[in-house]
Amino acid sequence: MKSGPFPSTISILLSWLYVISSILLVAELSFASMEEDKVAEVSFTALATTALGDWMGMLVAVIYASLSFSLIVACVSGIGSIMIQWFPWMNFVVAHAVFPLLVGIVIGFFPFKAIDTTNRFLCFLMLFSITALIATGLSVGRTKLLSSFGYSSWGLSAILPAIPVTVLTLGFHVITSFICKIVGESVFDARRAILFGGTVPLIMVLSWNLVVLGLAKTNRAVSSQDPISLLLSVNSSVLPAVQGFAFSALSTSLIGYAVSFPKQLVDTLELIWRETSSENVKLSSLVGSNRNSRMDKVGSGVYLSGKNVGSVGQISFSGSRFISDSGSRIVSSYLGTSAVNMIVMPFVLGVPIVIASFFPSAFSKALDFAGVYANCFLFGILPPLMAWIHRSRSSRDANLLPGGDAVLLLLFVIAVILGIWH
């Protein structure tokens, strides 16, 4: 609202171009890793580990988990606010806990098809609701929409504060590897899917932005408030569509993170355990390197090959050779997906419920962290850096993003500037 329709539209388009460029780099790295390692899918953490080393991969895993957790907090907080609007008599904590509890039950006790069907229904509700909202906004503010373009403010203080949330809204880095898995044989099929698929949220955001600014032109009394208040101030009958859109958008996000985060959290803890154990083995080896014999010495280690890869166990030495090893899988190796959900899900959803219930600013604070810090580092700084490292090591010519090192440097600098500015 501070910048006006034309500057904000330009900033959204530039943000989309920046986001899509970063996603294309992740897709390029994903396909290269899939081909080199002969796997069907690769995680973002694995890409970072390959390009930047084990310890950097561990740091990325921790920040990635923090990003997912902060977004779960934001979703729980937002859904709780809507539940209070629907049921004013409901206890504050219960209002925040009802939907996450239902999600946890469905994920933990029902087949995946049940949660998939629920998610598809909510997606349909979201598209229907935002279509109704945009149609209503255009019908109400169509006479003022064009005239609103007469106001423009190109000051950075008016434009930059909205960039992190814009980038977070338009980005879909977390599913890029999955897109690469299902789109086809060629890396260029992935680029086509990313460009066409990424256009959908762009159209939604641009439409919503123009409608809101058109409404702000019609009612300056509430123009400093949130866009929902603006819409309701000119047509209160759209309240069900407003609440339906907000609820479905937050719910689909919560379902996605609730499904993926438990395994992601376990994998992050495993990675930290493996790296710590590996360092202990190296330290033990260095301490005993000046001795003539390692008879009866015992240490810990991680299987790096064979059927027990990923396992941690004890290693005994005789002379300069291992004489025995015994180990066990990490927690998730023993437990199936259902068991992991049963153990981790109460923590994954319970802690956000407590935070959202007792900290009213949890929604905005969580989005600030996700958009400014975690998202900026993970999907702003890292992709061009990892792509530059990979291209310098590889001779293959399948770059999805043209421009060479100059474009990579530009994307890296933009991410650093945004991070420092905010």
Short mmCIF file of C-alpha atoms in Angstrom, two decimals:
data_model
loop_
_atom_site.label_atom_id
_atom_site.label_comp_id
_atom_site.label_asym_id
_atom_site.label_seq_id
_atom_site.Cartn_x
_atom_site.Cartn_y
_atom_site.Cartn_z
CA MET A 1 0.00 0.00 0.00
CA LYS A 2 2.89 2.38 0.68
CA SER A 3 4.41 1.84 -2.75
CA GLY A 4 1.27 1.75 -4.90
CA PRO A 5 0.04 -0.67 -7.61
CA PHE A 6 2.71 -0.10 -10.26
CA PRO A 7 5.84 -0.29 -8.04
CA SER A 8 4.42 -3.24 -6.09
CA THR A 9 3.55 -5.10 -9.30
CA ILE A 10 7.08 -4.56 -10.61
CA SER A 11 8.56 -5.74 -7.29
CA ILE A 12 6.38 -8.87 -7.32
CA LEU A 13 7.45 -9.70 -10.90
CA LEU A 14 11.12 -9.19 -10.03
CA SER A 15 10.71 -11.28 -6.88
CA TRP A 16 9.13 -14.05 -8.97
CA LEU A 17 12.00 -13.91 -11.47
CA TYR A 18 14.48 -14.12 -8.58
CA VAL A 19 12.60 -17.04 -6.98
CA ILE A 20 12.22 -19.00 -10.22
CA SER A 21 15.92 -18.52 -11.02
CA SER A 22 16.84 -19.95 -7.64
CA ILE A 23 14.43 -22.88 -8.08
CA LEU A 24 15.89 -23.66 -11.50
CA LEU A 25 19.33 -23.90 -9.90
CA VAL A 26 17.98 -26.35 -7.31
CA ALA A 27 16.42 -28.41 -10.13
CA GLU A 28 19.70 -28.39 -12.05
CA LEU A 29 21.59 -29.62 -8.99
CA SER A 30 18.91 -32.21 -8.21
CA PHE A 31 19.03 -33.77 -11.68
CA ALA A 32 22.83 -33.82 -11.67
CA SER A 33 22.89 -35.54 -8.28
CA MET A 34 20.19 -38.02 -9.31
CA GLU A 35 22.19 -39.00 -12.39
CA GLU A 36 25.52 -39.23 -10.59
CA ASP A 37 24.23 -41.19 -7.59
CA LYS A 38 21.67 -43.26 -9.58
CA VAL A 39 18.82 -42.35 -7.22
CA ALA A 40 15.19 -41.42 -7.92
CA GLU A 41 15.11 -38.37 -5.63
CA VAL A 42 17.53 -36.25 -3.64
CA SER A 43 16.94 -33.88 -0.72
CA PHE A 44 18.09 -30.27 -0.44
CA THR A 45 20.23 -31.25 2.54
CA ALA A 46 21.97 -33.89 0.43
CA LEU A 47 22.70 -31.30 -2.27
CA ALA A 48 24.27 -28.99 0.32
CA THR A 49 26.32 -31.84 1.81
CA THR A 50 27.64 -32.84 -1.62
CA ALA A 51 28.61 -29.29 -2.59
CA LEU A 52 29.74 -27.82 0.72
CA GLY A 53 30.81 -30.75 2.89
CA ASP A 54 29.39 -32.72 5.80
CA TRP A 55 29.46 -30.04 8.46
CA MET A 56 27.84 -27.46 6.21
CA GLY A 57 25.24 -30.06 5.30
CA MET A 58 24.52 -30.52 9.00
CA LEU A 59 24.09 -26.75 9.44
CA VAL A 60 21.73 -26.63 6.46
CA ALA A 61 19.71 -29.51 7.90
CA VAL A 62 19.30 -27.67 11.21
CA ILE A 63 18.24 -24.41 9.52
CA TYR A 64 15.94 -26.33 7.18
CA ALA A 65 14.26 -27.95 10.17
CA SER A 66 13.96 -24.54 11.84
CA LEU A 67 12.31 -23.13 8.70
CA SER A 68 9.73 -25.94 8.66
CA PHE A 69 9.07 -25.57 12.38
CA SER A 70 8.58 -21.80 12.15
CA LEU A 71 6.08 -22.25 9.31
CA ILE A 72 4.17 -24.85 11.35
CA VAL A 73 3.96 -22.30 14.18
CA ALA A 74 2.66 -19.68 11.73
CA CYS A 75 0.03 -22.09 10.35
CA VAL A 76 -1.17 -23.18 13.79
CA SER A 77 -1.38 -19.55 14.93
CA GLY A 78 -3.32 -18.45 11.84
CA ILE A 79 -5.76 -21.37 11.96
CA GLY A 80 -6.33 -20.74 15.67
CA SER A 81 -7.29 -17.13 14.95
CA ILE A 82 -9.85 -18.28 12.38
CA MET A 83 -11.27 -20.88 14.76
CA ILE A 84 -11.80 -18.15 17.39
CA GLN A 85 -13.70 -16.10 14.79
CA TRP A 86 -15.94 -19.07 14.05
CA PHE A 87 -16.39 -20.16 17.67
CA PRO A 88 -15.96 -17.12 19.98
CA TRP A 89 -16.95 -19.19 22.99
CA MET A 90 -14.07 -21.65 22.49
CA ASN A 91 -11.10 -21.74 24.86
CA PHE A 92 -8.04 -20.03 23.35
CA VAL A 93 -5.77 -23.08 23.65
CA VAL A 94 -8.46 -25.45 22.38
CA ALA A 95 -9.04 -23.20 19.35
CA HIS A 96 -5.37 -23.52 18.41
CA ALA A 97 -5.26 -27.25 19.12
CA VAL A 98 -8.40 -28.59 17.38
CA PHE A 99 -7.25 -28.70 13.77
CA PRO A 100 -3.61 -29.71 14.43
CA LEU A 101 -4.95 -32.53 16.61
CA LEU A 102 -7.21 -33.73 13.79
CA VAL A 103 -4.29 -33.56 11.34
CA GLY A 104 -2.09 -35.58 13.70
CA ILE A 105 -4.79 -38.24 14.13
CA VAL A 106 -5.36 -38.61 10.39
CA ILE A 107 -1.62 -38.82 9.65
CA GLY A 108 -0.96 -41.23 12.51
CA PHE A 109 -3.91 -43.61 12.21
CA PHE A 110 -5.25 -43.40 8.66
CA PRO A 111 -3.75 -44.37 5.28
CA PHE A 112 -2.03 -41.69 3.27
CA LYS A 113 -4.95 -41.59 0.84
CA ALA A 114 -7.11 -40.02 3.56
CA ILE A 115 -4.79 -37.08 4.13
CA ASP A 116 -4.24 -36.73 0.37
CA THR A 117 -8.00 -36.54 -0.25
CA THR A 118 -8.39 -33.96 2.53
CA ASN A 119 -5.58 -31.87 1.10
CA ARG A 120 -7.06 -31.98 -2.42
CA PHE A 121 -10.43 -30.80 -1.08
CA LEU A 122 -8.78 -27.91 0.77
CA CYS A 123 -6.84 -26.95 -2.38
CA PHE A 124 -10.11 -26.82 -4.33
CA LEU A 125 -11.67 -24.70 -1.57
CA MET A 126 -8.69 -22.34 -1.64
CA LEU A 127 -8.88 -21.79 -5.42
CA PHE A 128 -12.65 -21.32 -5.29
CA SER A 129 -12.39 -18.85 -2.40
CA ILE A 130 -9.68 -16.66 -3.90
CA THR A 131 -11.54 -16.59 -7.22
CA ALA A 132 -14.64 -15.34 -5.38
CA LEU A 133 -12.60 -12.76 -3.48
CA ILE A 134 -10.91 -11.39 -6.59
CA ALA A 135 -14.22 -11.27 -8.47
CA THR A 136 -15.85 -9.40 -5.58
CA GLY A 137 -12.93 -7.00 -5.27
CA LEU A 138 -12.96 -6.22 -8.99
CA SER A 139 -16.70 -5.62 -8.99
CA VAL A 140 -16.46 -3.26 -6.03
CA GLY A 141 -13.26 -1.42 -6.87
CA ARG A 142 -13.16 -1.53 -10.66
CA THR A 143 -13.81 2.21 -10.99
CA LYS A 144 -10.91 3.03 -8.68
CA LEU A 145 -8.49 0.34 -9.79
CA LEU A 146 -7.10 2.19 -12.80
CA SER A 147 -6.99 5.52 -11.00
CA SER A 148 -5.00 3.91 -8.19
CA PHE A 149 -2.10 3.52 -10.63
CA GLY A 150 -1.65 7.27 -10.45
CA TYR A 151 -0.03 6.90 -7.03
CA SER A 152 3.52 5.52 -6.94
CA SER A 153 6.31 5.54 -4.40
CA TRP A 154 9.60 4.02 -5.51
CA GLY A 155 11.35 4.46 -2.18
CA LEU A 156 13.16 1.36 -0.95
CA SER A 157 11.57 1.79 2.48
CA ALA A 158 8.17 1.34 0.84
CA ILE A 159 9.08 -1.68 -1.27
CA LEU A 160 11.71 -3.77 0.50
CA PRO A 161 9.78 -4.64 3.70
CA ALA A 162 7.35 -6.74 1.63
CA ILE A 163 10.02 -8.61 -0.34
CA PRO A 164 10.74 -11.47 2.16
CA VAL A 165 7.07 -12.46 2.46
CA THR A 166 6.64 -12.09 -1.32
CA VAL A 167 9.58 -14.41 -1.92
CA LEU A 168 8.28 -16.86 0.68
CA THR A 169 4.82 -16.81 -0.92
CA LEU A 170 6.04 -17.37 -4.47
CA GLY A 171 8.72 -19.95 -3.65
CA PHE A 172 8.36 -23.73 -3.77
CA HIS A 173 11.96 -24.83 -3.29
CA VAL A 174 10.96 -27.51 -0.78
CA ILE A 175 9.16 -29.56 -3.44
CA THR A 176 11.59 -28.93 -6.31
CA SER A 177 13.35 -32.27 -5.85
CA PHE A 178 10.01 -34.06 -5.93
CA ILE A 179 9.08 -32.19 -9.11
CA CYS A 180 12.32 -33.41 -10.69
CA LYS A 181 11.37 -36.94 -9.71
CA ILE A 182 7.97 -36.97 -11.40
CA VAL A 183 8.13 -34.61 -14.41
CA GLY A 184 10.04 -36.77 -16.86
CA GLU A 185 13.38 -37.94 -18.12
CA SER A 186 14.91 -34.61 -19.04
CA VAL A 187 16.10 -31.74 -16.89
CA PHE A 188 14.43 -29.44 -19.40
CA ASP A 189 11.07 -31.09 -18.64
CA ALA A 190 11.63 -29.92 -15.07
CA ARG A 191 12.30 -26.37 -16.25
CA ARG A 192 9.07 -26.37 -18.25
CA ALA A 193 7.09 -27.63 -15.26
CA ILE A 194 8.67 -25.06 -12.93
CA LEU A 195 8.00 -22.15 -15.30
CA PHE A 196 4.39 -23.09 -16.01
CA GLY A 197 3.60 -24.23 -12.47
CA GLY A 198 5.27 -21.19 -10.93
CA THR A 199 3.08 -18.90 -13.02
CA VAL A 200 -0.04 -19.99 -11.07
CA PRO A 201 0.95 -18.43 -7.70
CA LEU A 202 2.29 -15.40 -9.58
CA ILE A 203 -1.13 -14.74 -11.15
CA MET A 204 -2.84 -15.26 -7.79
CA VAL A 205 -0.53 -12.84 -5.97
CA LEU A 206 -0.70 -10.17 -8.69
CA SER A 207 -4.50 -10.36 -8.84
CA TRP A 208 -4.86 -10.18 -5.08
CA ASN A 209 -2.42 -7.27 -4.87
CA LEU A 210 -4.25 -5.19 -7.46
CA VAL A 211 -7.65 -5.88 -5.90
CA VAL A 212 -6.47 -4.90 -2.42
CA LEU A 213 -4.87 -1.68 -3.65
CA GLY A 214 -7.99 -0.85 -5.60
CA LEU A 215 -10.04 -1.30 -2.44
CA ALA A 216 -7.57 0.82 -0.48
CA LYS A 217 -8.34 3.61 -2.96
CA THR A 218 -12.07 3.32 -2.19
CA ASN A 219 -11.73 3.33 1.59
CA ARG A 220 -8.81 5.32 2.98
CA ALA A 221 -10.19 5.00 6.51
CA VAL A 222 -9.03 1.39 6.74
CA SER A 223 -6.27 1.48 4.13
CA SER A 224 -3.64 1.16 6.85
CA GLN A 225 -5.17 -2.11 8.07
CA ASP A 226 -4.82 -5.60 6.65
CA PRO A 227 -6.38 -6.44 3.25
CA ILE A 228 -9.03 -8.66 4.81
CA SER A 229 -10.39 -5.69 6.76
CA LEU A 230 -10.42 -3.68 3.55
CA LEU A 231 -12.46 -6.27 1.71
CA LEU A 232 -14.94 -6.67 4.55
CA SER A 233 -15.33 -2.91 4.90
CA VAL A 234 -16.76 -2.63 1.39
CA ASN A 235 -18.65 -5.94 1.23
CA SER A 236 -19.22 -7.85 4.46
CA SER A 237 -20.98 -10.70 2.61
CA VAL A 238 -17.62 -12.04 1.46
CA LEU A 239 -16.63 -12.97 5.02
CA PRO A 240 -17.19 -16.74 4.38
CA ALA A 241 -14.96 -16.59 1.30
CA VAL A 242 -12.28 -14.66 3.22
CA GLN A 243 -12.28 -17.16 6.06
CA GLY A 244 -12.51 -20.11 3.69
CA PHE A 245 -9.48 -18.93 1.72
CA ALA A 246 -7.41 -18.20 4.82
CA PHE A 247 -8.33 -21.49 6.47
CA SER A 248 -7.70 -23.65 3.39
CA ALA A 249 -4.42 -21.92 2.54
CA LEU A 250 -3.06 -22.35 6.07
CA SER A 251 -4.45 -25.89 6.38
CA THR A 252 -2.85 -27.19 3.19
CA SER A 253 0.47 -25.74 4.33
CA LEU A 254 0.13 -27.27 7.79
CA ILE A 255 -0.72 -30.69 6.33
CA GLY A 256 2.28 -30.60 4.03
CA TYR A 257 4.72 -29.71 6.79
CA ALA A 258 3.13 -32.09 9.29
CA VAL A 259 3.57 -34.95 6.83
CA SER A 260 7.19 -34.18 5.98
CA PHE A 261 8.63 -32.61 9.14
CA PRO A 262 8.72 -35.69 11.45
CA LYS A 263 10.95 -37.63 9.06
CA GLN A 264 12.96 -34.49 8.33
CA LEU A 265 13.51 -33.94 12.04
CA VAL A 266 14.66 -37.54 12.57
CA ASP A 267 16.97 -37.32 9.55
CA THR A 268 18.48 -34.10 10.93
CA LEU A 269 19.16 -35.73 14.31
CA GLU A 270 20.67 -38.73 12.52
CA LEU A 271 22.97 -36.50 10.49
CA ILE A 272 24.16 -34.70 13.62
CA TRP A 273 24.74 -38.05 15.35
CA ARG A 274 26.66 -39.46 12.41
CA GLU A 275 28.88 -36.43 12.07
CA THR A 276 29.58 -36.33 15.80
CA SER A 277 30.36 -40.05 15.86
CA SER A 278 32.61 -39.76 12.83
CA GLU A 279 34.58 -36.97 14.47
CA ASN A 280 34.98 -39.09 17.60
CA VAL A 281 36.42 -41.91 15.49
CA LYS A 282 38.87 -39.52 13.82
CA LEU A 283 39.90 -38.09 17.19
CA SER A 284 40.43 -41.55 18.65
CA SER A 285 42.54 -42.48 15.64
CA LEU A 286 44.72 -39.38 16.02
CA VAL A 287 45.22 -39.93 19.75
CA GLY A 288 46.38 -43.47 19.19
CA SER A 289 48.36 -42.88 16.02
CA ASN A 290 51.74 -42.81 17.83
CA ARG A 291 51.16 -46.12 19.55
CA ASN A 292 52.49 -49.38 18.16
CA SER A 293 49.31 -51.27 18.94
CA ARG A 294 45.61 -50.59 19.32
CA MET A 295 44.96 -53.91 21.04
CA ASP A 296 41.77 -53.84 23.08
CA LYS A 297 40.95 -50.29 22.00
CA VAL A 298 37.29 -49.61 21.39
CA GLY A 299 35.76 -46.69 19.52
CA SER A 300 32.60 -45.79 17.66
CA GLY A 301 32.02 -45.49 13.94
CA VAL A 302 29.49 -45.31 11.13
CA TYR A 303 29.12 -47.88 8.32
CA LEU A 304 29.87 -46.13 5.04
CA SER A 305 29.18 -49.09 2.75
CA GLY A 306 27.59 -52.50 2.67
CA LYS A 307 24.22 -53.58 3.98
CA ASN A 308 24.64 -51.68 7.27
CA VAL A 309 25.31 -48.28 5.69
CA GLY A 310 24.24 -45.51 8.03
CA SER A 311 24.48 -47.64 11.15
CA VAL A 312 26.45 -46.66 14.22
CA GLY A 313 28.32 -49.17 16.32
CA GLN A 314 31.45 -50.01 18.28
CA ILE A 315 34.80 -50.86 16.70
CA SER A 316 37.49 -52.93 18.40
CA PHE A 317 41.13 -52.89 17.28
CA SER A 318 43.81 -55.60 17.31
CA GLY A 319 47.19 -54.33 16.21
CA SER A 320 46.42 -52.09 13.25
CA ARG A 321 43.24 -53.94 12.13
CA PHE A 322 39.64 -54.04 13.20
CA ILE A 323 38.79 -57.38 14.84
CA SER A 324 35.06 -56.91 15.43
CA ASP A 325 32.26 -54.49 14.93
CA SER A 326 28.72 -54.44 16.14
CA GLY A 327 26.16 -51.76 15.58
CA SER A 328 22.59 -50.86 15.31
CA ARG A 329 20.54 -48.69 13.09
CA ILE A 330 19.61 -45.20 14.18
CA VAL A 331 16.10 -44.64 15.49
CA SER A 332 14.39 -44.30 12.13
CA SER A 333 16.07 -47.44 10.82
CA TYR A 334 14.32 -49.45 13.51
CA LEU A 335 11.04 -47.62 13.17
CA GLY A 336 8.72 -47.47 10.21
CA THR A 337 7.11 -44.24 9.05
CA SER A 338 4.01 -44.82 11.20
CA ALA A 339 6.10 -45.44 14.31
CA VAL A 340 8.17 -42.30 13.67
CA ASN A 341 4.95 -40.28 13.31
CA MET A 342 3.54 -41.71 16.53
CA ILE A 343 6.65 -40.73 18.50
CA VAL A 344 7.60 -37.41 16.87
CA MET A 345 4.17 -36.03 15.86
CA PRO A 346 3.13 -34.98 19.42
CA PHE A 347 6.27 -32.83 19.61
CA VAL A 348 5.95 -31.50 16.05
CA LEU A 349 2.38 -30.27 16.61
CA GLY A 350 2.27 -29.90 20.40
CA VAL A 351 5.04 -27.32 20.77
CA PRO A 352 3.62 -25.01 18.03
CA ILE A 353 0.21 -25.20 19.72
CA VAL A 354 1.72 -23.97 22.99
CA ILE A 355 3.71 -21.20 21.26
CA ALA A 356 0.75 -20.01 19.17
CA SER A 357 -1.61 -20.08 22.17
CA PHE A 358 0.49 -18.00 24.55
CA PHE A 359 2.36 -15.69 22.17
CA PRO A 360 -0.06 -13.56 20.14
CA SER A 361 2.66 -12.33 17.79
CA ALA A 362 3.77 -15.87 16.90
CA PHE A 363 2.31 -15.68 13.39
CA SER A 364 4.19 -12.58 12.26
CA LYS A 365 7.37 -13.47 14.13
CA ALA A 366 7.46 -16.97 12.61
CA LEU A 367 6.90 -15.60 9.11
CA ASP A 368 9.61 -12.99 9.65
CA PHE A 369 12.11 -15.67 10.65
CA ALA A 370 11.08 -17.96 7.79
CA GLY A 371 11.08 -15.24 5.15
CA VAL A 372 14.05 -13.15 6.18
CA TYR A 373 16.53 -15.52 7.75
CA ALA A 374 15.95 -19.19 6.96
CA ASN A 375 14.46 -18.71 3.50
CA CYS A 376 17.05 -16.08 2.55
CA PHE A 377 19.96 -18.31 3.55
CA LEU A 378 18.65 -21.67 2.32
CA PHE A 379 17.03 -20.65 -0.96
CA GLY A 380 18.74 -17.34 -1.63
CA ILE A 381 22.43 -17.65 -0.77
CA LEU A 382 22.99 -21.40 -1.09
CA PRO A 383 21.61 -22.27 -4.59
CA PRO A 384 23.94 -19.96 -6.59
CA LEU A 385 26.87 -20.92 -4.36
CA MET A 386 26.19 -24.66 -4.78
CA ALA A 387 25.59 -24.25 -8.52
CA TRP A 388 28.90 -22.42 -8.95
CA ILE A 389 30.76 -25.18 -7.07
CA HIS A 390 29.03 -27.91 -9.08
CA ARG A 391 29.62 -26.24 -12.45
CA SER A 392 33.31 -25.71 -11.64
CA ARG A 393 33.65 -29.43 -10.86
CA SER A 394 31.54 -30.80 -13.71
CA SER A 395 31.94 -30.69 -17.46
CA ARG A 396 28.29 -31.48 -18.26
CA ASP A 397 26.42 -28.80 -20.17
CA ALA A 398 22.84 -28.90 -18.88
CA ASN A 399 22.51 -25.52 -17.22
CA LEU A 400 18.88 -24.54 -16.72
CA LEU A 401 19.69 -20.91 -15.96
CA PRO A 402 21.51 -18.91 -18.66
CA GLY A 403 24.00 -16.19 -17.94
CA GLY A 404 26.84 -18.20 -16.47
CA ASP A 405 28.76 -17.04 -13.41
CA ALA A 406 27.55 -13.45 -13.77
CA VAL A 407 23.95 -14.47 -13.06
CA LEU A 408 25.03 -16.69 -10.18
CA LEU A 409 26.95 -13.78 -8.66
CA LEU A 410 23.96 -11.46 -9.13
CA LEU A 411 21.59 -13.89 -7.35
CA PHE A 412 24.09 -14.36 -4.52
CA VAL A 413 24.54 -10.59 -4.05
CA ILE A 414 20.77 -9.99 -4.06
CA ALA A 415 20.27 -12.62 -1.35
CA VAL A 416 23.04 -11.13 0.80
CA ILE A 417 21.66 -7.59 0.40
CA LEU A 418 18.14 -8.68 1.35
CA GLY A 419 19.47 -10.53 4.37
CA ILE A 420 21.53 -7.59 5.57
CA TRP A 421 18.80 -5.03 4.88
CA HIS A 422 16.26 -6.87 7.02
#
